């Protein structure tokens, strides 16, 4: 995992001309484990997407420390995936082997074995032959984690990975995230559960009032900062005021 | 004529019936699988819009060739269809209008333009041919073009299969892998357009989309697996071609509508008889939990 830090230098993003956040400076060190917190609409997912280059910056710059697009593993919010599409659990997981198979190559027996192992790791081995629309919300999230396992990415970005999951599923998947961290991978996760952030994530980026407060979790998540972050009225495209 | 002979005699006796049969089998084979993906991408109405959008290009080709020429009309249709698709995509990226809204505006403009061109320079008969097709008047070159389009679409579909499927399920993941999802989306729209163009001379602009959508909807009621779904969709289209032509021959009815109505009959039957049809009731949510 030899790469530099992911750095934001006075970066800002605007949607429909209204700033979401601006003057954000900070870095994600290689092998670090950082949570992104903030109220709804604060721009948490936008921050992940800006790092991935999907959202253009209105100001400043983001440096990737020599990382390429394929070094990132990304877990999108489950709701943007078409779960009614007729594709099997195994085929979905094999999608994670994109770097080996490319768009057109066949999946070798070794890759298929890795897919089976990944399904086993998340406890979905019995569902391998089922269609994805037959999975419960928790099983589907396990499936997305299995696909992330297949990508073998250096940087893993998770967008609300534990939303609407029961406690056992959350614990299992959180254990997997810790395992990735122990392997030296960089973890960046958008999370809502402050207890989870405090107990598992050494670093945090708190998006508050269009700014980012960045640092060690214990230092950043104080009652004062949290109150400001979650009570600041968020800028909306129709409000027209500065963020 | 015995019942059995009635099934093959029209094709054995008349060359135009044989050509119509080959045309409808070819159309079903290409349009069926494309229609399944179109529906799964929730773009059914965009297929409809595209079939209207290709009209001005086809009309210009029609006038340039001085009559029904699938090659000239096809090339014009492909240009117009892709033009509308590109414009709609551009507008939806640059404005807050959704892709279907911009498609709706462009295809209606395109349709009006097409009707204007044909009616200004051609006759009412020409307009009828362009709108409703003439499957019983298909000639050799038109058949070759249809077969070429079907071969190309099946080949392209199998070639871009994985990115296309992944782009349907999870476009965000595709972007992550560094793949150009938008490129595959355009290739797919190209497939939709060329298959509509293939159906053009046989079924006309208004009905060619029927061969794409109705068999696909039928197939989705019988299977939840993608490849069997596409195979079934193609089979329904091909069988509807055969049956529709026979009905049209024996009852002296227009062939194009008979083929589409046979597809509709298969769809209605499936609605009533298939496990996922109306018997399944309202609990057909794809998000079943257990």
Short mmCIF file of C-alpha atoms in Angstrom, two decimals:
data_model
loop_
_atom_site.label_atom_id
_atom_site.label_comp_id
_atom_site.label_asym_id
_atom_site.label_seq_id
_atom_site.Cartn_x
_atom_site.Cartn_y
_atom_site.Cartn_z
CA UNK A 1 0.00 0.00 0.00
CA UNK A 2 2.74 2.49 -0.90
CA UNK A 3 1.01 5.73 -1.65
CA UNK A 4 0.90 9.23 -0.26
CA UNK A 5 -1.87 10.91 1.68
CA UNK A 6 -5.11 12.07 0.09
CA UNK A 7 -5.06 15.80 0.62
CA UNK A 8 -7.59 18.60 0.30
CA UNK A 9 -6.15 22.07 -0.11
CA UNK A 10 -8.64 24.92 0.41
CA UNK A 11 -11.15 22.82 -1.53
CA UNK A 12 -14.75 23.83 -2.09
CA UNK A 13 -17.74 22.33 -3.83
CA UNK A 14 -20.90 24.03 -5.04
CA UNK A 15 -24.14 22.44 -6.25
CA UNK A 16 -26.33 24.56 -8.51
CA UNK A 17 -24.19 27.56 -7.64
CA UNK A 18 -24.68 27.24 -3.87
CA UNK A 19 -21.59 26.29 -1.86
CA UNK A 20 -21.93 22.96 -0.03
CA UNK A 21 -18.64 23.30 1.82
CA UNK A 22 -15.63 25.51 1.19
CA UNK A 23 -12.08 26.25 2.38
CA UNK A 24 -11.63 22.61 3.40
CA UNK A 25 -8.03 21.67 4.10
CA UNK A 26 -6.83 18.39 5.56
CA UNK A 27 -5.49 14.97 4.66
CA UNK A 28 -6.23 11.27 4.98
CA UNK A 29 -2.94 9.57 5.85
CA UNK A 30 -2.22 6.14 4.32
CA UNK A 31 -3.65 3.46 6.59
CA UNK A 32 -5.78 5.94 8.56
CA UNK A 33 -9.38 5.31 9.55
CA UNK A 34 -11.55 8.40 9.34
CA UNK A 35 -15.26 8.98 9.79
CA UNK A 36 -17.11 11.79 8.01
CA UNK A 37 -19.93 13.18 10.14
CA UNK A 38 -22.39 16.03 9.85
CA UNK A 39 -26.08 16.81 9.51
CA UNK A 40 -28.16 15.74 6.51
CA UNK A 41 -27.23 17.90 3.54
CA UNK A 42 -23.87 18.91 5.02
CA UNK A 43 -22.10 17.39 2.01
CA UNK A 44 -20.68 14.15 3.46
CA UNK A 45 -21.34 12.00 0.39
CA UNK A 46 -20.30 14.95 -1.77
CA UNK A 47 -16.91 14.91 -0.02
CA UNK A 48 -16.44 11.21 -0.91
CA UNK A 49 -17.52 11.86 -4.48
CA UNK A 50 -15.24 14.89 -4.77
CA UNK A 51 -12.26 12.74 -3.76
CA UNK A 52 -13.33 10.20 -6.39
CA UNK A 53 -13.44 13.00 -8.96
CA UNK A 54 -17.16 12.67 -9.59
CA UNK A 55 -18.03 16.14 -8.31
CA UNK A 56 -16.06 19.06 -9.77
CA UNK A 57 -14.36 21.38 -7.31
CA UNK A 58 -15.46 25.02 -7.24
CA UNK A 59 -12.17 26.00 -5.62
CA UNK A 60 -8.89 24.58 -4.31
CA UNK A 61 -7.55 21.15 -5.17
CA UNK A 62 -7.48 17.52 -4.09
CA UNK A 63 -4.30 15.47 -4.39
CA UNK A 64 -4.43 11.68 -4.41
CA UNK A 65 -0.83 10.89 -3.42
CA UNK A 66 -0.22 8.75 -6.49
CA UNK A 67 -3.44 6.74 -6.14
CA UNK A 68 -5.29 5.78 -9.32
CA UNK A 69 -9.05 5.38 -9.77
CA UNK A 70 -8.78 1.61 -9.48
CA UNK A 71 -7.02 1.86 -6.11
CA UNK A 72 -10.29 3.02 -4.57
CA UNK A 73 -13.04 0.73 -3.35
CA UNK A 74 -16.36 2.50 -2.97
CA UNK A 75 -19.50 1.35 -1.22
CA UNK A 76 -22.34 3.54 -2.47
CA UNK A 77 -25.53 4.10 -0.50
CA UNK A 78 -27.58 0.95 -1.08
CA UNK A 79 -30.56 2.95 -2.31
CA UNK A 80 -28.85 4.03 -5.54
CA UNK A 81 -28.43 0.41 -6.65
CA UNK A 82 -31.15 -1.25 -8.72
CA UNK A 83 -31.92 -4.23 -6.50
CA UNK A 84 -34.68 -5.47 -8.79
CA UNK A 85 -32.21 -6.17 -11.62
CA UNK A 86 -32.04 -9.89 -12.46
CA UNK A 87 -28.43 -10.67 -11.57
CA UNK A 88 -27.18 -13.42 -9.29
CA UNK A 89 -25.28 -12.89 -6.04
CA UNK A 90 -22.19 -14.56 -7.51
CA UNK A 91 -22.23 -12.41 -10.66
CA UNK A 92 -22.57 -9.28 -8.54
CA UNK A 93 -19.55 -10.25 -6.43
CA UNK A 94 -17.54 -11.12 -9.55
CA UNK A 95 -18.06 -7.50 -10.63
CA UNK A 96 -15.59 -6.65 -7.86
CA UNK A 97 -12.86 -8.52 -9.75
CA UNK A 98 -13.02 -5.88 -12.49
CA UNK A 99 -9.31 -5.13 -12.19
CA UNK A 100 -8.48 -8.75 -13.03
CA UNK A 101 -11.17 -9.47 -15.59
CA UNK A 102 -11.58 -6.03 -17.15
CA UNK A 103 -14.75 -5.29 -19.06
CA UNK A 104 -14.45 -8.28 -21.36
CA UNK A 105 -12.20 -10.95 -19.81
CA UNK A 106 -13.45 -14.22 -18.35
CA UNK A 107 -13.38 -14.93 -14.62
CA UNK A 108 -10.66 -17.55 -14.01
CA UNK A 109 -11.22 -20.43 -11.56
CA UNK A 110 -8.95 -18.56 -9.11
CA UNK A 111 -11.13 -15.45 -9.35
CA UNK A 112 -14.28 -17.56 -8.88
CA UNK A 113 -12.72 -19.12 -5.81
CA UNK A 114 -11.95 -15.67 -4.42
CA UNK A 115 -15.58 -14.70 -5.01
CA UNK A 116 -16.76 -17.81 -3.16
CA UNK A 117 -14.34 -17.00 -0.31
CA UNK A 118 -15.58 -13.40 -0.18
CA UNK A 119 -19.19 -14.59 0.06
CA UNK A 120 -18.16 -17.02 2.77
CA UNK A 121 -16.39 -14.23 4.68
CA UNK A 122 -19.61 -12.17 4.86
CA UNK A 123 -21.78 -15.21 5.60
CA UNK A 124 -23.57 -15.39 2.24
CA UNK A 125 -22.22 -18.72 0.98
CA UNK A 126 -25.71 -20.24 0.96
CA UNK A 127 -27.08 -17.35 -1.10
CA UNK A 128 -24.44 -17.59 -3.87
CA UNK A 129 -26.85 -18.91 -6.49
CA UNK A 130 -29.78 -16.65 -5.60
CA UNK A 131 -30.84 -13.50 -7.38
CA UNK A 132 -30.07 -10.20 -5.64
CA UNK A 133 -33.75 -9.28 -5.39
CA UNK A 134 -34.22 -12.26 -3.05
CA UNK A 135 -31.85 -10.82 -0.44
CA UNK A 136 -32.91 -8.89 2.66
CA UNK A 137 -31.47 -5.40 3.22
CA UNK A 138 -28.85 -6.79 5.59
CA UNK A 139 -27.85 -9.59 3.22
CA UNK A 140 -27.61 -7.12 0.37
CA UNK A 141 -25.23 -4.94 2.36
CA UNK A 142 -23.16 -8.06 3.13
CA UNK A 143 -23.07 -8.70 -0.61
CA UNK A 144 -21.74 -5.19 -1.31
CA UNK A 145 -19.02 -5.76 1.31
CA UNK A 146 -18.10 -9.05 -0.38
CA UNK A 147 -17.74 -7.18 -3.66
CA UNK A 148 -15.50 -4.64 -1.91
CA UNK A 149 -13.38 -7.55 -0.62
CA UNK A 150 -12.91 -8.63 -4.23
CA UNK A 151 -11.62 -5.20 -5.30
CA UNK A 152 -8.61 -5.50 -2.95
CA UNK A 153 -8.52 -1.68 -2.89
CA UNK A 154 -5.93 0.39 -1.00
CA UNK A 155 -8.48 3.04 -0.05
CA UNK A 156 -11.96 1.98 0.99
CA UNK A 157 -14.71 4.59 0.99
CA UNK A 158 -18.01 3.69 2.62
CA UNK A 159 -21.13 5.83 2.25
CA UNK A 160 -23.46 5.16 5.18
CA UNK A 161 -22.46 1.48 5.32
CA UNK A 162 -24.51 0.57 8.40
CA UNK A 163 -27.71 2.56 7.84
CA UNK A 164 -30.87 0.50 8.50
CA UNK A 165 -28.96 -2.65 9.46
CA UNK A 166 -29.63 -4.78 12.53
CA UNK A 167 -27.02 -5.05 15.29
CA UNK A 168 -25.51 -8.47 14.32
CA UNK A 169 -25.03 -7.40 10.68
CA UNK A 170 -23.52 -4.08 11.75
CA UNK A 171 -21.10 -5.86 14.11
CA UNK A 172 -20.04 -8.36 11.43
CA UNK A 173 -19.43 -5.68 8.81
CA UNK A 174 -17.70 -3.36 11.29
CA UNK A 175 -15.34 -6.25 12.13
CA UNK A 176 -14.53 -6.49 8.43
CA UNK A 177 -13.80 -2.76 8.25
CA UNK A 178 -11.45 -3.10 11.25
CA UNK A 179 -9.73 -6.01 9.53
CA UNK A 180 -9.16 -3.85 6.44
CA UNK A 181 -7.73 -1.13 8.67
CA UNK A 182 -5.42 -3.67 10.37
CA UNK A 183 -4.20 -4.70 6.91
CA UNK A 184 -3.04 -1.12 6.37
CA UNK A 185 -5.81 0.04 4.08
CA UNK A 186 -7.10 3.59 4.32
CA UNK A 187 -10.73 3.76 5.47
CA UNK A 188 -13.01 6.77 4.93
CA UNK A 189 -16.62 6.26 6.02
CA UNK A 190 -19.69 8.49 6.13
CA UNK A 191 -21.41 7.63 9.41
CA UNK A 192 -24.29 8.89 11.54
CA UNK A 193 -23.78 6.90 14.73
CA UNK A 194 -21.61 9.03 17.07
CA UNK A 195 -21.04 6.11 19.41
CA UNK A 196 -19.69 4.04 16.52
CA UNK A 197 -17.42 6.90 15.44
CA UNK A 198 -16.08 7.43 18.96
CA UNK A 199 -15.36 3.74 19.57
CA UNK A 200 -14.00 2.68 16.18
CA UNK A 201 -12.73 5.68 14.23
CA UNK A 202 -9.59 7.45 15.49
CA UNK A 203 -10.10 10.42 13.15
CA UNK A 204 -13.12 12.40 12.07
CA UNK A 205 -14.09 15.11 9.62
CA UNK A 206 -17.08 17.00 10.98
CA UNK A 207 -18.88 19.02 8.32
CA UNK A 208 -20.55 21.96 9.96
CA UNK A 209 -22.00 25.13 8.48
CA UNK A 210 -20.16 24.73 5.18
CA UNK A 211 -16.80 24.17 6.86
CA UNK A 212 -14.89 21.06 7.89
CA UNK A 213 -13.44 20.45 11.34
CA UNK A 214 -10.75 17.83 10.97
CA UNK A 215 -8.75 15.87 13.53
CA UNK A 216 -8.69 13.25 16.25
CA UNK A 217 -12.16 12.05 17.14
CA UNK A 218 -11.94 12.68 20.89
CA UNK A 219 -10.80 16.26 20.30
CA UNK A 220 -13.29 17.10 17.56
CA UNK A 221 -16.54 15.53 18.77
CA UNK A 222 -17.30 17.80 21.72
CA UNK A 223 -20.83 18.77 22.79
CA UNK A 224 -20.20 22.27 21.45
CA UNK A 225 -19.05 21.26 17.95
CA UNK A 226 -21.81 18.67 17.67
CA UNK A 227 -24.46 21.18 18.63
CA UNK A 228 -23.19 23.63 16.04
CA UNK A 229 -22.95 20.91 13.37
CA UNK A 230 -26.42 19.57 13.87
CA UNK A 231 -28.25 22.80 14.55
CA UNK A 232 -26.83 25.04 11.83
CA UNK A 233 -29.49 25.55 9.19
CA UNK A 234 -28.13 23.99 6.01
CA UNK A 235 -27.90 26.02 2.86
CA UNK A 236 -30.48 24.88 0.34
CA UNK A 237 -30.54 25.67 -3.36
CA UNK A 238 -33.78 27.61 -2.95
CA UNK A 239 -32.71 29.55 0.18
CA UNK A 240 -30.28 31.58 -1.88
CA UNK A 241 -28.20 32.70 1.11
CA UNK A 242 -24.49 32.04 1.62
CA UNK A 243 -23.60 28.75 3.28
CA UNK B 1 -56.72 -26.55 -47.34
CA UNK B 2 -56.20 -28.65 -44.26
CA UNK B 3 -55.36 -27.01 -40.94
CA UNK B 4 -51.77 -28.19 -41.10
CA UNK B 5 -51.22 -27.10 -44.67
CA UNK B 6 -52.60 -23.70 -43.70
CA UNK B 7 -49.54 -23.29 -41.47
CA UNK B 8 -46.94 -23.62 -44.19
CA UNK B 9 -48.68 -23.23 -47.54
CA UNK B 10 -48.76 -19.41 -47.53
CA UNK B 11 -44.98 -19.40 -47.06
CA UNK B 12 -44.38 -22.19 -49.59
CA UNK B 13 -46.53 -20.49 -52.20
CA UNK B 14 -45.61 -16.83 -51.93
CA UNK B 15 -42.14 -15.31 -51.96
CA UNK B 16 -43.37 -12.16 -50.24
CA UNK B 17 -44.69 -14.25 -47.33
CA UNK B 18 -41.34 -16.04 -47.02
CA UNK B 19 -39.48 -12.73 -47.00
CA UNK B 20 -41.92 -11.32 -44.44
CA UNK B 21 -41.35 -14.40 -42.25
CA UNK B 22 -37.57 -14.09 -42.44
CA UNK B 23 -37.90 -10.36 -41.71
CA UNK B 24 -40.02 -10.88 -38.62
CA UNK B 25 -37.80 -13.70 -37.32
CA UNK B 26 -34.76 -11.47 -37.81
CA UNK B 27 -36.45 -8.54 -36.10
CA UNK B 28 -37.58 -10.65 -33.14
CA UNK B 29 -34.11 -12.09 -32.67
CA UNK B 30 -32.43 -8.68 -32.49
CA UNK B 31 -35.09 -6.50 -30.87
CA UNK B 32 -36.14 -9.01 -28.19
CA UNK B 33 -32.92 -8.98 -26.13
CA UNK B 34 -32.45 -5.23 -26.61
CA UNK B 35 -36.02 -4.68 -25.38
CA UNK B 36 -35.36 -6.67 -22.20
CA UNK B 37 -32.40 -4.47 -21.30
CA UNK B 38 -34.34 -1.35 -22.22
CA UNK B 39 -37.09 -2.33 -19.78
CA UNK B 40 -34.69 -3.34 -17.05
CA UNK B 41 -33.03 0.05 -17.38
CA UNK B 42 -36.52 1.55 -16.91
CA UNK B 43 -36.28 3.15 -20.32
CA UNK B 44 -39.37 1.65 -21.97
CA UNK B 45 -40.77 5.03 -22.89
CA UNK B 46 -37.42 6.21 -24.18
CA UNK B 47 -37.63 3.36 -26.71
CA UNK B 48 -40.97 4.72 -27.78
CA UNK B 49 -39.58 8.23 -27.97
CA UNK B 50 -36.63 7.03 -30.05
CA UNK B 51 -38.90 5.35 -32.55
CA UNK B 52 -40.52 8.72 -33.18
CA UNK B 53 -37.23 10.59 -33.09
CA UNK B 54 -35.84 8.69 -36.08
CA UNK B 55 -38.69 9.83 -38.33
CA UNK B 56 -37.21 13.05 -39.82
CA UNK B 57 -33.94 11.29 -40.70
CA UNK B 58 -35.88 8.46 -42.29
CA UNK B 59 -38.08 10.95 -44.12
CA UNK B 60 -35.07 12.76 -45.54
CA UNK B 61 -33.62 9.40 -46.60
CA UNK B 62 -36.97 8.51 -48.15
CA UNK B 63 -37.01 11.70 -50.20
CA UNK B 64 -33.34 11.46 -51.14
CA UNK B 65 -33.76 7.90 -52.39
CA UNK B 66 -37.04 8.77 -54.11
CA UNK B 67 -39.03 6.06 -52.32
CA UNK B 68 -38.89 3.36 -49.67
CA UNK B 69 -35.21 2.51 -49.42
CA UNK B 70 -34.24 0.91 -46.15
CA UNK B 71 -30.59 1.82 -46.61
CA UNK B 72 -31.19 5.54 -47.15
CA UNK B 73 -33.97 5.72 -44.58
CA UNK B 74 -31.98 3.60 -42.14
CA UNK B 75 -28.90 5.80 -42.31
CA UNK B 76 -31.05 8.92 -41.93
CA UNK B 77 -32.91 7.32 -39.05
CA UNK B 78 -29.71 6.33 -37.24
CA UNK B 79 -28.37 9.88 -37.62
CA UNK B 80 -31.61 11.45 -36.33
CA UNK B 81 -32.02 8.97 -33.47
CA UNK B 82 -28.47 9.36 -32.23
CA UNK B 83 -28.76 13.12 -32.66
CA UNK B 84 -31.82 13.25 -30.42
CA UNK B 85 -30.20 10.89 -27.88
CA UNK B 86 -27.06 13.05 -27.72
CA UNK B 87 -29.04 16.29 -27.45
CA UNK B 88 -31.31 14.86 -24.73
CA UNK B 89 -28.27 13.59 -22.80
CA UNK B 90 -26.55 16.97 -23.15
CA UNK B 91 -29.61 18.91 -21.97
CA UNK B 92 -30.15 16.63 -18.97
CA UNK B 93 -26.52 17.09 -17.92
CA UNK B 94 -26.53 20.87 -18.38
CA UNK B 95 -29.98 21.70 -16.98
CA UNK B 96 -32.16 20.39 -14.18
CA UNK B 97 -34.45 18.63 -16.71
CA UNK B 98 -34.44 14.84 -16.38
CA UNK B 99 -33.38 12.78 -19.40
CA UNK B 100 -36.93 11.60 -20.11
CA UNK B 101 -38.26 15.17 -20.10
CA UNK B 102 -35.66 16.34 -22.61
CA UNK B 103 -36.28 13.20 -24.68
CA UNK B 104 -40.00 13.99 -24.74
CA UNK B 105 -39.39 17.52 -26.03
CA UNK B 106 -36.91 16.44 -28.69
CA UNK B 107 -38.80 13.44 -29.98
CA UNK B 108 -42.02 15.40 -30.39
CA UNK B 109 -40.10 18.08 -32.30
CA UNK B 110 -38.48 15.34 -34.35
CA UNK B 111 -41.80 13.59 -35.07
CA UNK B 112 -43.47 16.82 -36.19
CA UNK B 113 -40.50 17.62 -38.39
CA UNK B 114 -40.61 14.16 -39.94
CA UNK B 115 -44.32 14.28 -40.72
CA UNK B 116 -43.85 17.79 -42.15
CA UNK B 117 -41.05 16.64 -44.45
CA UNK B 118 -42.91 13.57 -45.73
CA UNK B 119 -46.23 15.35 -46.19
CA UNK B 120 -44.63 18.33 -47.93
CA UNK B 121 -42.74 16.27 -50.49
CA UNK B 122 -44.42 12.87 -50.62
CA UNK B 123 -47.95 11.55 -50.82
CA UNK B 124 -50.33 10.34 -48.12
CA UNK B 125 -49.51 6.79 -49.18
CA UNK B 126 -45.81 7.51 -48.52
CA UNK B 127 -46.69 8.84 -45.09
CA UNK B 128 -48.71 5.72 -44.33
CA UNK B 129 -45.78 3.52 -45.41
CA UNK B 130 -43.34 5.41 -43.21
CA UNK B 131 -45.63 5.39 -40.19
CA UNK B 132 -46.97 1.84 -40.44
CA UNK B 133 -44.50 -0.08 -42.62
CA UNK B 134 -44.99 -2.57 -45.40
CA UNK B 135 -43.77 -5.95 -44.20
CA UNK B 136 -45.27 -7.75 -47.21
CA UNK B 137 -43.18 -5.63 -49.56
CA UNK B 138 -39.77 -6.39 -48.03
CA UNK B 139 -37.12 -6.99 -50.71
CA UNK B 140 -33.77 -8.78 -50.68
CA UNK B 141 -31.52 -5.79 -49.87
CA UNK B 142 -33.83 -4.81 -46.98
CA UNK B 143 -33.57 -8.35 -45.61
CA UNK B 144 -29.78 -8.24 -45.80
CA UNK B 145 -29.76 -4.96 -43.92
CA UNK B 146 -32.08 -6.35 -41.22
CA UNK B 147 -29.96 -9.49 -40.87
CA UNK B 148 -26.83 -7.34 -40.68
CA UNK B 149 -28.34 -5.16 -37.95
CA UNK B 150 -29.46 -8.20 -35.93
CA UNK B 151 -26.03 -9.84 -36.25
CA UNK B 152 -24.32 -6.62 -35.22
CA UNK B 153 -26.61 -6.08 -32.23
CA UNK B 154 -26.25 -9.63 -30.90
CA UNK B 155 -22.48 -9.40 -31.34
CA UNK B 156 -22.26 -5.97 -29.69
CA UNK B 157 -24.55 -7.06 -26.85
CA UNK B 158 -22.39 -10.06 -26.05
CA UNK B 159 -19.24 -7.95 -26.35
CA UNK B 160 -20.31 -5.18 -23.95
CA UNK B 161 -22.40 -7.53 -21.80
CA UNK B 162 -20.58 -7.17 -18.50
CA UNK B 163 -20.15 -3.37 -18.44
CA UNK B 164 -23.70 -2.95 -19.71
CA UNK B 165 -25.19 -5.14 -17.00
CA UNK B 166 -23.06 -3.59 -14.27
CA UNK B 167 -23.96 -0.13 -15.51
CA UNK B 168 -27.63 -1.05 -15.19
CA UNK B 169 -27.32 -2.41 -11.66
CA UNK B 170 -24.88 0.03 -10.14
CA UNK B 171 -23.68 2.95 -12.28
CA UNK B 172 -21.67 4.35 -9.34
CA UNK B 173 -19.58 1.19 -9.15
CA UNK B 174 -18.87 1.37 -12.88
CA UNK B 175 -17.51 4.89 -12.50
CA UNK B 176 -15.38 3.61 -9.63
CA UNK B 177 -13.75 0.96 -11.76
CA UNK B 178 -12.63 3.72 -14.09
CA UNK B 179 -14.97 2.40 -16.79
CA UNK B 180 -16.71 4.76 -19.10
CA UNK B 181 -20.33 4.05 -18.19
CA UNK B 182 -21.57 6.86 -20.44
CA UNK B 183 -19.87 5.23 -23.43
CA UNK B 184 -21.69 1.92 -22.87
CA UNK B 185 -24.93 3.82 -22.38
CA UNK B 186 -24.42 5.44 -25.79
CA UNK B 187 -23.53 2.10 -27.42
CA UNK B 188 -26.74 0.71 -25.96
CA UNK B 189 -28.81 3.63 -27.28
CA UNK B 190 -27.14 3.01 -30.65
CA UNK B 191 -28.37 -0.61 -30.47
CA UNK B 192 -31.89 0.61 -29.70
CA UNK B 193 -31.80 2.98 -32.66
CA UNK B 194 -30.46 0.46 -35.20
CA UNK B 195 -33.01 -2.15 -34.12
CA UNK B 196 -35.81 0.38 -34.50
CA UNK B 197 -34.45 1.23 -37.93
CA UNK B 198 -34.41 -2.49 -38.80
CA UNK B 199 -38.09 -2.69 -37.87
CA UNK B 200 -38.85 0.45 -39.79
CA UNK B 201 -39.70 -0.81 -43.24
CA UNK B 202 -41.55 -3.83 -41.88
CA UNK B 203 -43.61 -2.25 -39.12
CA UNK B 204 -43.20 1.49 -39.57
CA UNK B 205 -41.95 4.03 -37.05
CA UNK B 206 -45.01 3.70 -34.88
CA UNK B 207 -45.03 -0.07 -34.46
CA UNK B 208 -41.37 -1.12 -34.73
CA UNK B 209 -40.94 -0.43 -31.02
CA UNK B 210 -43.74 -2.97 -30.37
CA UNK B 211 -41.48 -5.83 -31.47
CA UNK B 212 -38.99 -4.60 -28.88
CA UNK B 213 -41.16 -3.91 -25.86
CA UNK B 214 -44.09 -6.34 -25.87
CA UNK B 215 -42.06 -9.60 -26.15
CA UNK B 216 -39.68 -8.25 -23.48
CA UNK B 217 -42.55 -7.51 -21.08
CA UNK B 218 -43.93 -11.01 -21.78
CA UNK B 219 -40.60 -12.68 -21.06
CA UNK B 220 -40.18 -10.79 -17.79
CA UNK B 221 -43.36 -12.42 -16.52
CA UNK B 222 -41.95 -15.92 -16.97
CA UNK B 223 -38.36 -15.82 -15.75
CA UNK B 224 -36.18 -13.81 -13.40
CA UNK B 225 -32.90 -14.79 -15.03
CA UNK B 226 -31.46 -12.42 -17.56
CA UNK B 227 -30.21 -14.70 -20.33
CA UNK B 228 -33.34 -16.94 -20.43
CA UNK B 229 -35.37 -13.71 -20.33
CA UNK B 230 -33.65 -12.41 -23.45
CA UNK B 231 -33.93 -15.78 -25.23
CA UNK B 232 -37.63 -15.96 -24.39
CA UNK B 233 -38.20 -12.39 -25.52
CA UNK B 234 -36.57 -13.17 -28.88
CA UNK B 235 -38.59 -16.41 -29.19
CA UNK B 236 -41.89 -14.63 -28.46
CA UNK B 237 -41.07 -12.02 -31.11
CA UNK B 238 -40.17 -14.66 -33.71
CA UNK B 239 -43.24 -16.81 -33.00
CA UNK B 240 -45.46 -13.72 -33.06
CA UNK B 241 -44.03 -12.94 -36.50
CA UNK B 242 -44.95 -16.39 -37.78
CA UNK B 243 -48.40 -16.43 -36.16
CA UNK B 244 -49.20 -12.83 -37.03
CA UNK B 245 -48.37 -13.38 -40.69
CA UNK B 246 -50.60 -16.47 -40.83
CA UNK B 247 -53.50 -14.62 -39.21
CA UNK B 248 -53.03 -11.72 -41.59
CA UNK B 249 -52.95 -14.09 -44.60
CA UNK B 250 -55.97 -16.21 -43.69
CA UNK B 251 -58.18 -13.39 -42.44
CA UNK B 252 -56.98 -10.78 -44.98
CA UNK B 253 -55.83 -8.35 -42.31
CA UNK B 254 -52.89 -5.91 -42.28
CA UNK B 255 -49.73 -7.88 -41.47
CA UNK B 256 -47.82 -5.44 -39.24
CA UNK B 257 -50.62 -4.88 -36.72
CA UNK B 258 -51.35 -8.64 -36.71
CA UNK B 259 -47.76 -9.36 -35.64
CA UNK B 260 -47.81 -6.78 -32.85
CA UNK B 261 -51.28 -7.90 -31.72
CA UNK B 262 -50.00 -11.50 -31.56
CA UNK B 263 -47.24 -10.23 -29.27
CA UNK B 264 -49.97 -8.51 -27.24
CA UNK B 265 -51.96 -11.75 -27.05
CA UNK B 266 -48.88 -13.54 -25.70
CA UNK B 267 -48.48 -10.73 -23.18
CA UNK B 268 -52.13 -10.91 -22.07
CA UNK B 269 -51.92 -14.70 -21.78
CA UNK B 270 -48.76 -14.35 -19.68
CA UNK B 271 -50.42 -11.74 -17.48
CA UNK B 272 -53.16 -14.26 -16.72
CA UNK B 273 -51.18 -17.50 -16.67
CA UNK B 274 -47.63 -16.76 -15.51
CA UNK B 275 -46.60 -17.06 -11.86
CA UNK B 276 -45.54 -13.39 -11.81
CA UNK B 277 -48.73 -12.22 -13.57
CA UNK B 278 -51.81 -10.72 -12.00
CA UNK B 279 -52.39 -13.92 -10.01
CA UNK B 280 -49.32 -12.97 -7.97
CA UNK B 281 -51.40 -10.08 -6.61
CA UNK B 282 -50.05 -6.80 -5.31
CA UNK B 283 -47.20 -8.33 -3.35
CA UNK B 284 -44.82 -8.36 -6.28
CA UNK B 285 -42.33 -6.01 -4.68
CA UNK B 286 -38.82 -6.83 -5.84
CA UNK B 287 -37.56 -6.13 -2.33
CA UNK B 288 -38.76 -9.26 -0.64
CA UNK B 289 -37.44 -9.86 2.81
CA UNK B 290 -37.60 -13.06 4.73
#
